[in-house]
GROMACS .gro file of C-alpha atoms in nm:
model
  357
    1UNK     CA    1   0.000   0.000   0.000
    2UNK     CA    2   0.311   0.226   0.061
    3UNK     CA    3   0.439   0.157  -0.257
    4UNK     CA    4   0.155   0.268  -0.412
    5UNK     CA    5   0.073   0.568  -0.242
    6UNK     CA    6   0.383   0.693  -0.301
    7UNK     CA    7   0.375   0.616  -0.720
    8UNK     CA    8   0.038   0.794  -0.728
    9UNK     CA    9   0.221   1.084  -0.502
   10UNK     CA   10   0.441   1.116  -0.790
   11UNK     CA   11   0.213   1.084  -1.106
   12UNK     CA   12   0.060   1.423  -0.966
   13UNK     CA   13   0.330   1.609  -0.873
   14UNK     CA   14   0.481   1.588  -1.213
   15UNK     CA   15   0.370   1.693  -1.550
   16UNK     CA   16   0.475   1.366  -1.789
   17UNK     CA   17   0.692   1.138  -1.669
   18UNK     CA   18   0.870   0.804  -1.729
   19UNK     CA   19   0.854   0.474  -1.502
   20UNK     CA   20   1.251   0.575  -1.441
   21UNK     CA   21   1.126   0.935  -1.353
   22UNK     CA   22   0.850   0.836  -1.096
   23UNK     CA   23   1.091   0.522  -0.935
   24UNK     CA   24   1.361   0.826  -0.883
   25UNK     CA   25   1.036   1.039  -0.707
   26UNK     CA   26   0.913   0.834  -0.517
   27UNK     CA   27   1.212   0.580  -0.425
   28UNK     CA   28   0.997   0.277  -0.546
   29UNK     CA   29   1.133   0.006  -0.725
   30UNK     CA   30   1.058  -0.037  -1.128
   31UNK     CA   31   0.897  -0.320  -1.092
   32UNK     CA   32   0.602  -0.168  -0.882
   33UNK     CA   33   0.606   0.158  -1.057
   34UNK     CA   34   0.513  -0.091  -1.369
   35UNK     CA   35   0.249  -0.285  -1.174
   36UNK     CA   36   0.115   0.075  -1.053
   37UNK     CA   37   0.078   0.221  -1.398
   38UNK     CA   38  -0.079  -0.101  -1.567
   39UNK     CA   39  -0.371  -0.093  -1.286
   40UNK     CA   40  -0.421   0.269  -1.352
   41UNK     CA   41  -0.389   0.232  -1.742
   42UNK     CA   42  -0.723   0.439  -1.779
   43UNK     CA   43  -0.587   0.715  -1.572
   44UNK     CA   44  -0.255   0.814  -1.842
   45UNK     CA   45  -0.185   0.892  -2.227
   46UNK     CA   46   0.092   0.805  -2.403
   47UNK     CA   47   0.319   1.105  -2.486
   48UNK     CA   48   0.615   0.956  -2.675
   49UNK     CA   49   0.886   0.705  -2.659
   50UNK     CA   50   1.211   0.784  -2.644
   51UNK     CA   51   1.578   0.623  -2.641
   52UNK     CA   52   1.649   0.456  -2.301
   53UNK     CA   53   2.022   0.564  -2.423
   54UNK     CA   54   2.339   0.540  -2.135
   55UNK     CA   55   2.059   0.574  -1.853
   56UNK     CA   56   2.006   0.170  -1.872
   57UNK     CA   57   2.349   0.083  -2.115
   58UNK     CA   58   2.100  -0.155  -2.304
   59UNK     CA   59   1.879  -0.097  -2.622
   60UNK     CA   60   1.510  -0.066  -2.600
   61UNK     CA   61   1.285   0.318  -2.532
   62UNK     CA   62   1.137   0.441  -2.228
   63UNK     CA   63   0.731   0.531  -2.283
   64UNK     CA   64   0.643   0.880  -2.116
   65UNK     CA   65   0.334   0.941  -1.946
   66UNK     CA   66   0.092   1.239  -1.864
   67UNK     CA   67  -0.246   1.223  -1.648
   68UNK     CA   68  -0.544   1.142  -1.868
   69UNK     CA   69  -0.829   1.415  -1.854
   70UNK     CA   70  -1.021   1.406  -1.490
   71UNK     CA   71  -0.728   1.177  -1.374
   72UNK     CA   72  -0.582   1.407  -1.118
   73UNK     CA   73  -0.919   1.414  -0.908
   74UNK     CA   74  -0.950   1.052  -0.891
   75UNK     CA   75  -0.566   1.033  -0.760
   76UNK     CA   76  -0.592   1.260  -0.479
   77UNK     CA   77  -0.933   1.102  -0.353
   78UNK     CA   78  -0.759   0.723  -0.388
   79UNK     CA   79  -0.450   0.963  -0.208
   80UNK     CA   80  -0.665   1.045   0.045
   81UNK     CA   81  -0.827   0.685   0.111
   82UNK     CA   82  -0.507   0.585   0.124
   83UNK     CA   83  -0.374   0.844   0.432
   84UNK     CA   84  -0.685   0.759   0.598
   85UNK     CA   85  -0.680   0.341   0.586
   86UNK     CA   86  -0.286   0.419   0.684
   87UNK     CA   87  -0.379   0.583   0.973
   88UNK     CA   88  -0.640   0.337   1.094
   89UNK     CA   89  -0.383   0.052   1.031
   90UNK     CA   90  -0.133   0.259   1.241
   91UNK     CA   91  -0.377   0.320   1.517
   92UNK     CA   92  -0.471  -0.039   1.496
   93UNK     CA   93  -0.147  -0.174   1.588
   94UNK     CA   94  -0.054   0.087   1.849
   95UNK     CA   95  -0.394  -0.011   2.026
   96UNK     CA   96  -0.297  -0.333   2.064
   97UNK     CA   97   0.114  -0.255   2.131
   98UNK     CA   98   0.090   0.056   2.287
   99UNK     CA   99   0.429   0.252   2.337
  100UNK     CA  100   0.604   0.256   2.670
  101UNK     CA  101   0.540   0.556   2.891
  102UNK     CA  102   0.886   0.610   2.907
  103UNK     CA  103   0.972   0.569   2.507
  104UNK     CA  104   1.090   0.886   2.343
  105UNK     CA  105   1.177   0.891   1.940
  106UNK     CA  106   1.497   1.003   1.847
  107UNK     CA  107   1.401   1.211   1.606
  108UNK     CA  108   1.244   1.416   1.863
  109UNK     CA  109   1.586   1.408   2.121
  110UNK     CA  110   1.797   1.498   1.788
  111UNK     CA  111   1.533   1.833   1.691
  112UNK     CA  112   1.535   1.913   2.111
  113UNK     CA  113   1.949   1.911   2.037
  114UNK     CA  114   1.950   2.162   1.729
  115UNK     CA  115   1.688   2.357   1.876
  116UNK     CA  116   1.874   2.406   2.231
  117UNK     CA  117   2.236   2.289   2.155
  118UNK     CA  118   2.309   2.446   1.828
  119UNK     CA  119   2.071   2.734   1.695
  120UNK     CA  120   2.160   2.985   1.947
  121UNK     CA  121   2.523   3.059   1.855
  122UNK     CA  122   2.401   2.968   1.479
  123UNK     CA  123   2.360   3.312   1.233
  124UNK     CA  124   2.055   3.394   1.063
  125UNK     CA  125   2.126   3.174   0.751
  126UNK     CA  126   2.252   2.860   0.960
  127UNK     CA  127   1.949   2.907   1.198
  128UNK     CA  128   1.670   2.884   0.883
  129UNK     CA  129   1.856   2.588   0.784
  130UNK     CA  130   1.863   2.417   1.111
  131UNK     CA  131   1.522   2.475   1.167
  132UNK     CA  132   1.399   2.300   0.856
  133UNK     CA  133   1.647   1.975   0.981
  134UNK     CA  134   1.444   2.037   1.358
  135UNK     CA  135   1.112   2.026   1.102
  136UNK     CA  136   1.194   1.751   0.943
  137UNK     CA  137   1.289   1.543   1.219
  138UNK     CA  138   0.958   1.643   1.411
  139UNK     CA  139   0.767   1.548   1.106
  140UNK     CA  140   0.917   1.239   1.097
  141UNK     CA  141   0.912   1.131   1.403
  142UNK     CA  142   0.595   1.176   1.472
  143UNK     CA  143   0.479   1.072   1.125
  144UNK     CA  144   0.374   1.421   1.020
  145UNK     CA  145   0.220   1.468   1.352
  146UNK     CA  146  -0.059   1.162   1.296
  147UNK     CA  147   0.138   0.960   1.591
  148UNK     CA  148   0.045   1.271   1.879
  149UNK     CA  149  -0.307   1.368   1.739
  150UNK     CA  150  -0.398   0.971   1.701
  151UNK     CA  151  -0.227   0.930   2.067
  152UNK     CA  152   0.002   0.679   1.947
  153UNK     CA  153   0.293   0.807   2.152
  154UNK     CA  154   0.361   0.705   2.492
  155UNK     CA  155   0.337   1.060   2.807
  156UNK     CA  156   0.700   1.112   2.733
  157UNK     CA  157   0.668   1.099   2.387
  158UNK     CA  158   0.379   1.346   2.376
  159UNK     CA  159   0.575   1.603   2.591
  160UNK     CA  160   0.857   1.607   2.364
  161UNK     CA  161   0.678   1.628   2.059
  162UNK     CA  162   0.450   1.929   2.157
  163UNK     CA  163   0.809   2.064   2.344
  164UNK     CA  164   0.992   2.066   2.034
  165UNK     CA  165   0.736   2.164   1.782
  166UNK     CA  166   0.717   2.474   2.054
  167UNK     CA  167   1.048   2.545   2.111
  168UNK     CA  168   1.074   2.524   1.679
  169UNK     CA  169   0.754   2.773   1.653
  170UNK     CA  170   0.941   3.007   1.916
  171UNK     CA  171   1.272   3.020   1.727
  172UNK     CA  172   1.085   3.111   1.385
  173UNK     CA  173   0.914   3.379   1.603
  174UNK     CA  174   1.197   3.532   1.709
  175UNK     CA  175   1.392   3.476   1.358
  176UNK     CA  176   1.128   3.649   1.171
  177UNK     CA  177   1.012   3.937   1.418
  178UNK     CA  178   0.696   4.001   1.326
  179UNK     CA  179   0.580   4.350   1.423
  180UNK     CA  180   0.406   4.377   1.786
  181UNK     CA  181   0.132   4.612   1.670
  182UNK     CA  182   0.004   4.362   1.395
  183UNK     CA  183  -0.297   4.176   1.547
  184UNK     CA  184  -0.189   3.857   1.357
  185UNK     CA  185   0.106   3.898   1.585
  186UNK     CA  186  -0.076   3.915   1.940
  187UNK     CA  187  -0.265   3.627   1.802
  188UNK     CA  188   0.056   3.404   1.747
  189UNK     CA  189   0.119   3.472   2.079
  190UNK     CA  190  -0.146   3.400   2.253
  191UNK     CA  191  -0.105   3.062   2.092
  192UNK     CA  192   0.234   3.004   2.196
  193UNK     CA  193   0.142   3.116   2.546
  194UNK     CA  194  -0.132   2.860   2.540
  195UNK     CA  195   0.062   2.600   2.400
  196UNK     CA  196   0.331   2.669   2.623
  197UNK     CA  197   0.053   2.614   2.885
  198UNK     CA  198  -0.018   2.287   2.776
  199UNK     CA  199   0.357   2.142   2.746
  200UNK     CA  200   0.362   2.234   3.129
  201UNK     CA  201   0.085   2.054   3.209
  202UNK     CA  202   0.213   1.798   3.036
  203UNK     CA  203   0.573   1.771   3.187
  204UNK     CA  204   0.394   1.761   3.595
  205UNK     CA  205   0.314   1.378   3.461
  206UNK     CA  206   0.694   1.375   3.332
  207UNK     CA  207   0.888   1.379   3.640
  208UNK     CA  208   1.234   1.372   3.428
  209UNK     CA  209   1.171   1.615   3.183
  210UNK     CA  210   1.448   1.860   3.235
  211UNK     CA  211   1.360   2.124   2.939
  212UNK     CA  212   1.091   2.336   3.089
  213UNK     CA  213   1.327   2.622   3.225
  214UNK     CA  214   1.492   2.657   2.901
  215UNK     CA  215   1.129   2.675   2.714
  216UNK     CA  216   0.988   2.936   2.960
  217UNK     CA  217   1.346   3.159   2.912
  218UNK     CA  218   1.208   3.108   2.542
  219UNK     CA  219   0.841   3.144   2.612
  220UNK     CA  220   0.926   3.514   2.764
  221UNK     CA  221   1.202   3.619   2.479
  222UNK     CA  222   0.978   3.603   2.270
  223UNK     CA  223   0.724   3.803   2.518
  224UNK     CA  224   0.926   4.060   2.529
  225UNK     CA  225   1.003   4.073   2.156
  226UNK     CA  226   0.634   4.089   2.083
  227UNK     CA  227   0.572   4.374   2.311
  228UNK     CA  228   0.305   4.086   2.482
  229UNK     CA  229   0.157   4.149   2.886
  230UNK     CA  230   0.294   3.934   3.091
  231UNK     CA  231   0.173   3.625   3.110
  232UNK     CA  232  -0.025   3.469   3.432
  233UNK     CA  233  -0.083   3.066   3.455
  234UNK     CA  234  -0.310   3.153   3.749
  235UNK     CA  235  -0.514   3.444   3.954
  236UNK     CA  236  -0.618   3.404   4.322
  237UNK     CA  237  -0.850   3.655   4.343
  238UNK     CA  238  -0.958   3.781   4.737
  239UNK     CA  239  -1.260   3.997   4.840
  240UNK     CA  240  -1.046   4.265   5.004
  241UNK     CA  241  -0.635   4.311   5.129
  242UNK     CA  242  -0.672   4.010   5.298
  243UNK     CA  243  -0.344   3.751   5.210
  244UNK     CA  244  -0.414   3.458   5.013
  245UNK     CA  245  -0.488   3.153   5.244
  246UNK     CA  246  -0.187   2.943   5.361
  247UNK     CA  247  -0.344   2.617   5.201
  248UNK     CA  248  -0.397   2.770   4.856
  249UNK     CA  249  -0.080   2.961   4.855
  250UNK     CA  250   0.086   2.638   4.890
  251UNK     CA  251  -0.052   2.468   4.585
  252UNK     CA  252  -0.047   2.737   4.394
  253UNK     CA  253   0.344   2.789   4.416
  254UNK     CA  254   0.383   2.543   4.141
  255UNK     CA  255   0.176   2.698   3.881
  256UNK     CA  256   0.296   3.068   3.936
  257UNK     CA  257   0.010   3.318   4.047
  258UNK     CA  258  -0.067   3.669   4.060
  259UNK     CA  259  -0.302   3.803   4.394
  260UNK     CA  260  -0.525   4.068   4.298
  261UNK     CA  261  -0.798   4.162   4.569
  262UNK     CA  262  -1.161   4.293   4.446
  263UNK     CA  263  -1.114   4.641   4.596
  264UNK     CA  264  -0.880   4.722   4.342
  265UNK     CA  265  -1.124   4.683   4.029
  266UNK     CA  266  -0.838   4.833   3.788
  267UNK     CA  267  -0.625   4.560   3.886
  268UNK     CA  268  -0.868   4.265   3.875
  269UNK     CA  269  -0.950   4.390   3.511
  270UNK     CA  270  -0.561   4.406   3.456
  271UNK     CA  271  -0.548   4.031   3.527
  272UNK     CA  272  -0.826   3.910   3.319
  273UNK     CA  273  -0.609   4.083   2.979
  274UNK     CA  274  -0.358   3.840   3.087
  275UNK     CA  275  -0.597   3.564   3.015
  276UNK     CA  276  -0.519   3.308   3.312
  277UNK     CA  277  -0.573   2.953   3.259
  278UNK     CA  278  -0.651   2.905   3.616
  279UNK     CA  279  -0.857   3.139   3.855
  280UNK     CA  280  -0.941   3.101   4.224
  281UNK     CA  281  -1.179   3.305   4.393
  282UNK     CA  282  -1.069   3.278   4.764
  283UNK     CA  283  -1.311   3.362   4.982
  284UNK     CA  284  -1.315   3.412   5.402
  285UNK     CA  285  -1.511   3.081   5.594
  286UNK     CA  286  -1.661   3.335   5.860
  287UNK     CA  287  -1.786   3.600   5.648
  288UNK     CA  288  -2.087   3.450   5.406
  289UNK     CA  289  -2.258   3.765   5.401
  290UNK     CA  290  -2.049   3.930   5.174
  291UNK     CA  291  -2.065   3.591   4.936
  292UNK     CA  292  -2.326   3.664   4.687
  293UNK     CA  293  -2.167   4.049   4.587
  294UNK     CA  294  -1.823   3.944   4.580
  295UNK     CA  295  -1.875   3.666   4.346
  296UNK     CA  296  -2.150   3.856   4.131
  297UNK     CA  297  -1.909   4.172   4.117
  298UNK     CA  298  -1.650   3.875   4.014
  299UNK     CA  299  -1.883   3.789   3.755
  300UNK     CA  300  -1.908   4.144   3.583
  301UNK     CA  301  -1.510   4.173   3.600
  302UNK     CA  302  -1.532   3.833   3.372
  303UNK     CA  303  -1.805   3.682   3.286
  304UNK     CA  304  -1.850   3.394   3.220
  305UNK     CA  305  -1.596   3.231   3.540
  306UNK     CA  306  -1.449   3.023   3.272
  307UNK     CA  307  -1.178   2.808   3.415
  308UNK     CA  308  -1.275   2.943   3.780
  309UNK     CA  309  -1.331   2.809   4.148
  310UNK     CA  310  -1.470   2.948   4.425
  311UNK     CA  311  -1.298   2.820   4.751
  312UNK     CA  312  -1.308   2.865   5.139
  313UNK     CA  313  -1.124   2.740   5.402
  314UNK     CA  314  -1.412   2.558   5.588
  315UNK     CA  315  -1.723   2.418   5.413
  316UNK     CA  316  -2.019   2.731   5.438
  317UNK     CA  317  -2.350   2.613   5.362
  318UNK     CA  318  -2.419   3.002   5.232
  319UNK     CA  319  -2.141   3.046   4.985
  320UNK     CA  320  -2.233   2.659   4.830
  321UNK     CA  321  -2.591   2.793   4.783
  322UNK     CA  322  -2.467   3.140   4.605
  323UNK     CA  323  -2.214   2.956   4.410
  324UNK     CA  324  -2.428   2.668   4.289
  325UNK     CA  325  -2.705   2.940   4.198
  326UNK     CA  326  -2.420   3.121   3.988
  327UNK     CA  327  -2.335   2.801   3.839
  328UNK     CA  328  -1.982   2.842   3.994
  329UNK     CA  329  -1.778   2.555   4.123
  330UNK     CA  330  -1.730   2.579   4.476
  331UNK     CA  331  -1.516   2.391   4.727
  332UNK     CA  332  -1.372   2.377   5.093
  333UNK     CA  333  -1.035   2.332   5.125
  334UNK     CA  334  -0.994   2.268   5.471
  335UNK     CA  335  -0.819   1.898   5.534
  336UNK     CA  336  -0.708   1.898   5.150
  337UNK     CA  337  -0.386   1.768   5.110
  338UNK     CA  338  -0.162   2.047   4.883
  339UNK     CA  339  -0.081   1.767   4.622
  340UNK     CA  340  -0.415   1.705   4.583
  341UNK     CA  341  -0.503   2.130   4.556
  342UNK     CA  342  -0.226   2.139   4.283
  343UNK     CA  343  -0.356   1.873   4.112
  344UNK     CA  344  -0.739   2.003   4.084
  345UNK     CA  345  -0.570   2.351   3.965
  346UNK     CA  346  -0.415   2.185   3.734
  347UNK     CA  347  -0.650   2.018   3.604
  348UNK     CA  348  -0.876   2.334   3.565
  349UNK     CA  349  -0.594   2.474   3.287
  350UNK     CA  350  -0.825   2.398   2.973
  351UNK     CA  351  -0.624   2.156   2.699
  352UNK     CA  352  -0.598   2.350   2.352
  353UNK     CA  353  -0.416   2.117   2.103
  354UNK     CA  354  -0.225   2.350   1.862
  355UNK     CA  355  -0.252   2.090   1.573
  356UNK     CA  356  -0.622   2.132   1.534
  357UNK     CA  357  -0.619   2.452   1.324
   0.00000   0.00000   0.00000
């Protein structure tokens, strides 16, 4: 099936062509290219023949083909049947060996290398041709991304292809400068930023993935290159100048916050242009009558509380029955270990894929 997606590959990419011409294409053999083009028979014309000449040292004429009329739609639909039934087959036999965990392609660890190891002291003209060997070896190792959106890779081998295919994205960012008041730019941030987002959450199931400080020194070049706000993975949001309590301080640590209180509304409106993943509403155990405004003033700041919590120290029956009217999530956090705090922040960080555009 290879064989033959890659003849047809060829017939359409080229004009006329020989059997010699499509085997040097497509790296098939002759005697499949000839088994190819007498199936599809009703698909070409004969152009000419001409002189095989030195190219074979024998006698005998090569016959050149071109695409019959109407022939180049029914290629690229057998093309795409093709892609697809690969796919399934590959997903078929990765269901049933899955990778290791652990397993990481080496075409991956080689693009991490160029990208980290050698483009930095690289110039401009080095740096576009390492990039395209980084592309290349993403692309291949990951099958031209099929293997991550199919989730044929093991959790290390997702992290490193998202990590590289970021850390790739960021160099051509900062290669090509785009200009910081274009809104195509701000937009190419905010995908990187979200991405970024992503490969973190990804590398907390990693415990030995060592590239995250060299991707967030990347992450915030390139910030600062675009003229972008600084970024916030999380708000903890209070109802007044009160500190942020002990137990969500503590989980928090991990993801990086910013504390804004609600008696500041400039500020709280700062944060939300940030555009945190994460958001925590903190509010006091022993004060429920100041629930329902804080959280509806919340509301107006940023509505909807996408990606929010609302959270006391001790369970209060009044702020469950203001939150659950608001259709916010509400919990106690009293007697909740910090592990298990980080890990329900974490999960609140919403999962954009980058390779569904």
């Amino acid at each position: 099936m290879l064989e033959r997606y890659r003849t047809l590959a060829a017939m359409i990419q080229l004009a006329d062509f020989t059997t010699a011409d499509l085997a040097e294409l497509s790296g098939v053999q002759l005697t499949s290219i000839r088994t190819v083009l007498k199936r599809e028979g009703d698909l070409l014309e004969r152009v000419e023949t001409v002189p095989r000449g030195s190219r074979s040292g024998r006698g005998g004429r090569y016959v050149r083909y071109r695409l019959a009329p109407g022939a180049l739609e029914s290629i690229a639909e057998e093309l795409r049947v093709l892609e697809q039934t690969g796919r399934l087959n590959r997903q078929a036999r990765a269901l049933a060996t899955p990778a290791p965990d652990d397993e990481v392609p080496s075409g991956l660890l080689a693009a991490e290398h160029v990208l980290i190891d050698q483009l930095p002291s690289a110039d401009e003209a080095e740096k576009r041709e390492l990039l395209e060997l980084a592309s290349v070896s993403i692309a291949s190792a990951t099958e031209s991304w099929d293997l991550v959106e199919l989730g044929l890779l093991g959790r290390a081998g997702q992290l490193h292809a998202r990590a590289a295919l970021l850390l790739h994205d960021l160099a051509v960012a900062e290669l090509d400068a785009p200009d910081p008041g274009d809104p195509a730019t701000q937009a190419l941030f905010r995908d990187l930023r979200q991405r970024h987002r992503l490969v973190r959450r990804f590398a907390r199931r990693v415990p030995e993935f060592d590239l995250m400080n060299v991707i967030d020194e990347r992450v915030e070049i390139i910030r600062c290159l675009l003229g972008a706000p600084e970024s916030a993975s999380m708000v903890v949001v209070t109802p007044d100048e009160g500190s942020v309590p002990p137990e969500v301080d503590a989980a928090a640590k991990e993801l990086g916050y910013e504390h804004v209180d609600l008696s500041h509304f400039a500020d709280v409106k700062r944060v939300w242009k940030l555009m945190p993943s994460v958001c925590v509403l903190a509010l006091p155990s022993d004060r429920p009558s100041r629930v329902g405004p804080t959280v509806e003033r919340f509301l107006t700041v940023k509505p909807p509380l996408a990606g929010g919590l609302v959270v006391s120290s001790r369970f209060n029956r009044t702020i469950n029955q203001v939150t659950a009217g608001l259709a916010v999530r509400y919990m106690a956090t009293d007697g909740v270990p910090s592990a298990d705090l980080n890990g329900v922040f974490s999960d609140m960080a919403p999962l954009v894929d980058p390779s569904a555009d």
